[in-house]
PDB file of C-alpha atoms in Angstrom:
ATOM      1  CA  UNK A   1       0.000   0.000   0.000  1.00  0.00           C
ATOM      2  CA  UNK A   2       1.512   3.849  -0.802  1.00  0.00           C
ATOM      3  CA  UNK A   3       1.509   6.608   1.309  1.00  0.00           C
ATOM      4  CA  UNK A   4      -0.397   9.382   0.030  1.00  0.00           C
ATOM      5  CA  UNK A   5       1.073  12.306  -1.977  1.00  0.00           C
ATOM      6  CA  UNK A   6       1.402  15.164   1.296  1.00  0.00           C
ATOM      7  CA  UNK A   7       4.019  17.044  -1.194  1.00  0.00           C
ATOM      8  CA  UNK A   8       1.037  18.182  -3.140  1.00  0.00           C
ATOM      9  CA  UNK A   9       0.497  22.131  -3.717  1.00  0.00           C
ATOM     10  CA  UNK A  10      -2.667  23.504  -3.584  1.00  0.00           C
ATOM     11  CA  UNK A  11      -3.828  26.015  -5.078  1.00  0.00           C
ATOM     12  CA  UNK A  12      -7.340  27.921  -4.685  1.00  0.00           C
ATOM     13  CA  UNK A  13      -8.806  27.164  -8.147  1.00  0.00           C
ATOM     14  CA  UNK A  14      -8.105  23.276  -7.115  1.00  0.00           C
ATOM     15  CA  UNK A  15      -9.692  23.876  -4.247  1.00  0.00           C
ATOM     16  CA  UNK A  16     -12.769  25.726  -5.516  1.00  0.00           C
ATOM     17  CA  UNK A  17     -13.489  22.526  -7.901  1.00  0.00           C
ATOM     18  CA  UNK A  18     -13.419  20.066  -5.116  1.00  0.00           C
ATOM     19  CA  UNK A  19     -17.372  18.564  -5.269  1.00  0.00           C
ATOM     20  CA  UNK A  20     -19.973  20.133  -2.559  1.00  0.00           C
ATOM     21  CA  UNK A  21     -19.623  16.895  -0.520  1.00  0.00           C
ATOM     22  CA  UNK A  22     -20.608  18.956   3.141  1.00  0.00           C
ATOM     23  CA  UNK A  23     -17.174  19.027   4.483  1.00  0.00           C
ATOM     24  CA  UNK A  24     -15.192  22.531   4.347  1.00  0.00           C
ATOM     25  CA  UNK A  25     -12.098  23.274   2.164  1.00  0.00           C
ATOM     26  CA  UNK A  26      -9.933  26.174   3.164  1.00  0.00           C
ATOM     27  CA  UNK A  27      -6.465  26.761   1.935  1.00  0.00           C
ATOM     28  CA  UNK A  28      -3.761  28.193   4.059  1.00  0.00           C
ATOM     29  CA  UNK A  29       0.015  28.484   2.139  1.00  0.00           C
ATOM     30  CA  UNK A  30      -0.904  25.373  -0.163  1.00  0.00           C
ATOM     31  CA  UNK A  31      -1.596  23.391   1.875  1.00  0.00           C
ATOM     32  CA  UNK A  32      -5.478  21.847   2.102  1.00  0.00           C
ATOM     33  CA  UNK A  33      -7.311  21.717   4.884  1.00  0.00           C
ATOM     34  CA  UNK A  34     -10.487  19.447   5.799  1.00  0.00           C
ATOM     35  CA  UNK A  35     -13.012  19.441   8.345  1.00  0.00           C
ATOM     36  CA  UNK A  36     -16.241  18.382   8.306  1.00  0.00           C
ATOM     37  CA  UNK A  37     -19.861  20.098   8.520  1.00  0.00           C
ATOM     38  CA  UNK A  38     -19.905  21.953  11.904  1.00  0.00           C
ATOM     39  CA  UNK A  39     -22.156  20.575  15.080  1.00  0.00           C
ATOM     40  CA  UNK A  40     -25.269  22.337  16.082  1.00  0.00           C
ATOM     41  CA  UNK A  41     -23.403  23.474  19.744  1.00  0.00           C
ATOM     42  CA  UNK A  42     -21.013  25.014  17.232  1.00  0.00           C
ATOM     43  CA  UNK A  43     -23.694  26.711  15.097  1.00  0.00           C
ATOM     44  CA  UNK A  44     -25.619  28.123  18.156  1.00  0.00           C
ATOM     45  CA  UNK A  45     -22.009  29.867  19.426  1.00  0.00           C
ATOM     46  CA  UNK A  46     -22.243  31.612  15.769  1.00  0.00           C
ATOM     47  CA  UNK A  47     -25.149  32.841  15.875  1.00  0.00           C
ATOM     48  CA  UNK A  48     -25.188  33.851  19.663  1.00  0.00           C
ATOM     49  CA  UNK A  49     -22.012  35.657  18.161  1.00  0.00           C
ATOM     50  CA  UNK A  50     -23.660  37.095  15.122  1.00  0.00           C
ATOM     51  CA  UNK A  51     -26.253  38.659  17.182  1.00  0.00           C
ATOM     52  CA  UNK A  52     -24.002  40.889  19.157  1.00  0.00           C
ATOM     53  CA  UNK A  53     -21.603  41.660  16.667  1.00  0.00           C
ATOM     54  CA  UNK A  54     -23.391  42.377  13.884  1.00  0.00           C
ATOM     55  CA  UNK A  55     -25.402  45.621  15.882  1.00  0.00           C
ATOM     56  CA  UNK A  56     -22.233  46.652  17.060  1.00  0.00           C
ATOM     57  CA  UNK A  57     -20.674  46.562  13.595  1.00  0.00           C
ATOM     58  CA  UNK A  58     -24.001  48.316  12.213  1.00  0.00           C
ATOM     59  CA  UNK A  59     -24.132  51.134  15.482  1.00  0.00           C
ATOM     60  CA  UNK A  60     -20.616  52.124  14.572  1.00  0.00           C
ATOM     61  CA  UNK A  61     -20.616  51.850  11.042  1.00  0.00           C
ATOM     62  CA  UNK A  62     -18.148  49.395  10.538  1.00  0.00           C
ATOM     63  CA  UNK A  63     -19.258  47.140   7.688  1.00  0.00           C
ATOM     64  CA  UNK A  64     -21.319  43.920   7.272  1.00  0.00           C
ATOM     65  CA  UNK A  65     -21.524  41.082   9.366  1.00  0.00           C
ATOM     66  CA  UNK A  66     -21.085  37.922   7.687  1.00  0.00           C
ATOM     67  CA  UNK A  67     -20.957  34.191   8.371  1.00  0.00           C
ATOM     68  CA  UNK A  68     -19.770  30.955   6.329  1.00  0.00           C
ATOM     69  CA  UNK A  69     -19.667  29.151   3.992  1.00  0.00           C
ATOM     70  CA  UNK A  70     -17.814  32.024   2.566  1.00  0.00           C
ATOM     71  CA  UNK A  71     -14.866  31.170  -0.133  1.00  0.00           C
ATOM     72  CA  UNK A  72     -12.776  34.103   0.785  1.00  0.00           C
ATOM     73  CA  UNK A  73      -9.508  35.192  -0.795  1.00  0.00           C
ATOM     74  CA  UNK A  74      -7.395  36.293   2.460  1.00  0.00           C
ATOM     75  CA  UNK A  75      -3.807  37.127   1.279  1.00  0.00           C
ATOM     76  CA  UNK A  76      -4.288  36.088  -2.194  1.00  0.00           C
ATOM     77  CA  UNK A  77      -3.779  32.781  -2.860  1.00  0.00           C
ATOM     78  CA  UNK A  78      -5.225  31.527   0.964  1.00  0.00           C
ATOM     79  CA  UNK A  79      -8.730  30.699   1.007  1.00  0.00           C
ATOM     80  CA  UNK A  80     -10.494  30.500   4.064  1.00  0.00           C
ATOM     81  CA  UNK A  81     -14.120  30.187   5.491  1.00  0.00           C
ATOM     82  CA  UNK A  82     -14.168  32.040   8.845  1.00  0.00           C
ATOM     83  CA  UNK A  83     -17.099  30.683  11.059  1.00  0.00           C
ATOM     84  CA  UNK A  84     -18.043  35.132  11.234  1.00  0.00           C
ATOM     85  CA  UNK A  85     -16.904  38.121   9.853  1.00  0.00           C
ATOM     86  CA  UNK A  86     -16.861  41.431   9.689  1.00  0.00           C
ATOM     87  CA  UNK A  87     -16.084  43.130   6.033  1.00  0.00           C
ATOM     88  CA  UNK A  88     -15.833  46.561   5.325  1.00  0.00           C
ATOM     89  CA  UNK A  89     -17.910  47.118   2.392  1.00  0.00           C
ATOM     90  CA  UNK A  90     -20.090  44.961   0.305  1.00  0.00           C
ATOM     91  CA  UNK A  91     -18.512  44.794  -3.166  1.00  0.00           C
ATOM     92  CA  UNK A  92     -20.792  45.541  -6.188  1.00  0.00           C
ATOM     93  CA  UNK A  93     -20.750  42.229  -8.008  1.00  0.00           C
ATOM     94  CA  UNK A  94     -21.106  39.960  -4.422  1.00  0.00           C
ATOM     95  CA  UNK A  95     -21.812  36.815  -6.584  1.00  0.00           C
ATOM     96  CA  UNK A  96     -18.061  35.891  -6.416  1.00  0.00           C
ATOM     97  CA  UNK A  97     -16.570  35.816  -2.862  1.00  0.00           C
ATOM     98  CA  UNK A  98     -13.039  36.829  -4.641  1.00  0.00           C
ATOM     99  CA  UNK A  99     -14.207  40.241  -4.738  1.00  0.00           C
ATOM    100  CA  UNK A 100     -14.988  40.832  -1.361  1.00  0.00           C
ATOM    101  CA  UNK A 101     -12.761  42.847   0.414  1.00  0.00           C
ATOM    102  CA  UNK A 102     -10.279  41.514   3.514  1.00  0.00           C
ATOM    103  CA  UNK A 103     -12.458  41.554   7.076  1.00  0.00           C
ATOM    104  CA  UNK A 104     -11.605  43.763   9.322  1.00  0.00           C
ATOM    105  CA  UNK A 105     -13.023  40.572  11.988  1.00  0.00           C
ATOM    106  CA  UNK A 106     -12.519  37.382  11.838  1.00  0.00           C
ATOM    107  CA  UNK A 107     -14.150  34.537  14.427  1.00  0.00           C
ATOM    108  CA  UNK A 108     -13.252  31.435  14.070  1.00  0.00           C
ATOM    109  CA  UNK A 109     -15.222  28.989  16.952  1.00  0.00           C
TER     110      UNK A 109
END
């Protein structure tokens, strides 16, 4: 039996073709990263989370509260689904998550 190819570099088209299959794909210096769908303990923390940051960011103006799956482009070629964020602006096209611009929060539970 081999051992499986670790060398491999990843890159974020590669990983934006893996298939829907429920587990989560982010990609952190080309190297892929698996985990599978969150719990429901782990969903209620976001949301317990989303409801007091998300006034705050609205009271002070800060940007949009936002929370995964989101396929975002952090540092280029990383690409990361942060369990909330906070971005500064929406972009005008939001139907592709590589034109969102960098959060100013991340949350990762």
């Amino acid at each position: 039996m081999g051992m499986p190819d670790t060398a491999r570099t990843w890159t974020r088209e590669m990983v934006l073709a893996l298939p829907d299959d429920g587990n989560r794909y982010e990609l952190f210096d080309g190297e892929l990263v698996v985990t599978p769908a969150p719990s429901g303990l782990h969903q209620l923390a976001v949301v317990g989370l989303y409801d007091v940051v998300a006034p705050y960011a609205r009271a002070n103006s800060l940007g949009q509260t936002l929370v995964s799956p989101a396929d975002l482009a952090l540092g280029g070629a990383q690409l990361s689904q942060p369990d909330l964020f906070v971005v500064p602006s929406l972009p005008v096209d939001r139907r592709d998550w590589s034109g969102f611009p960098d959060p100013i929060l991340v949350i990762e539970i």
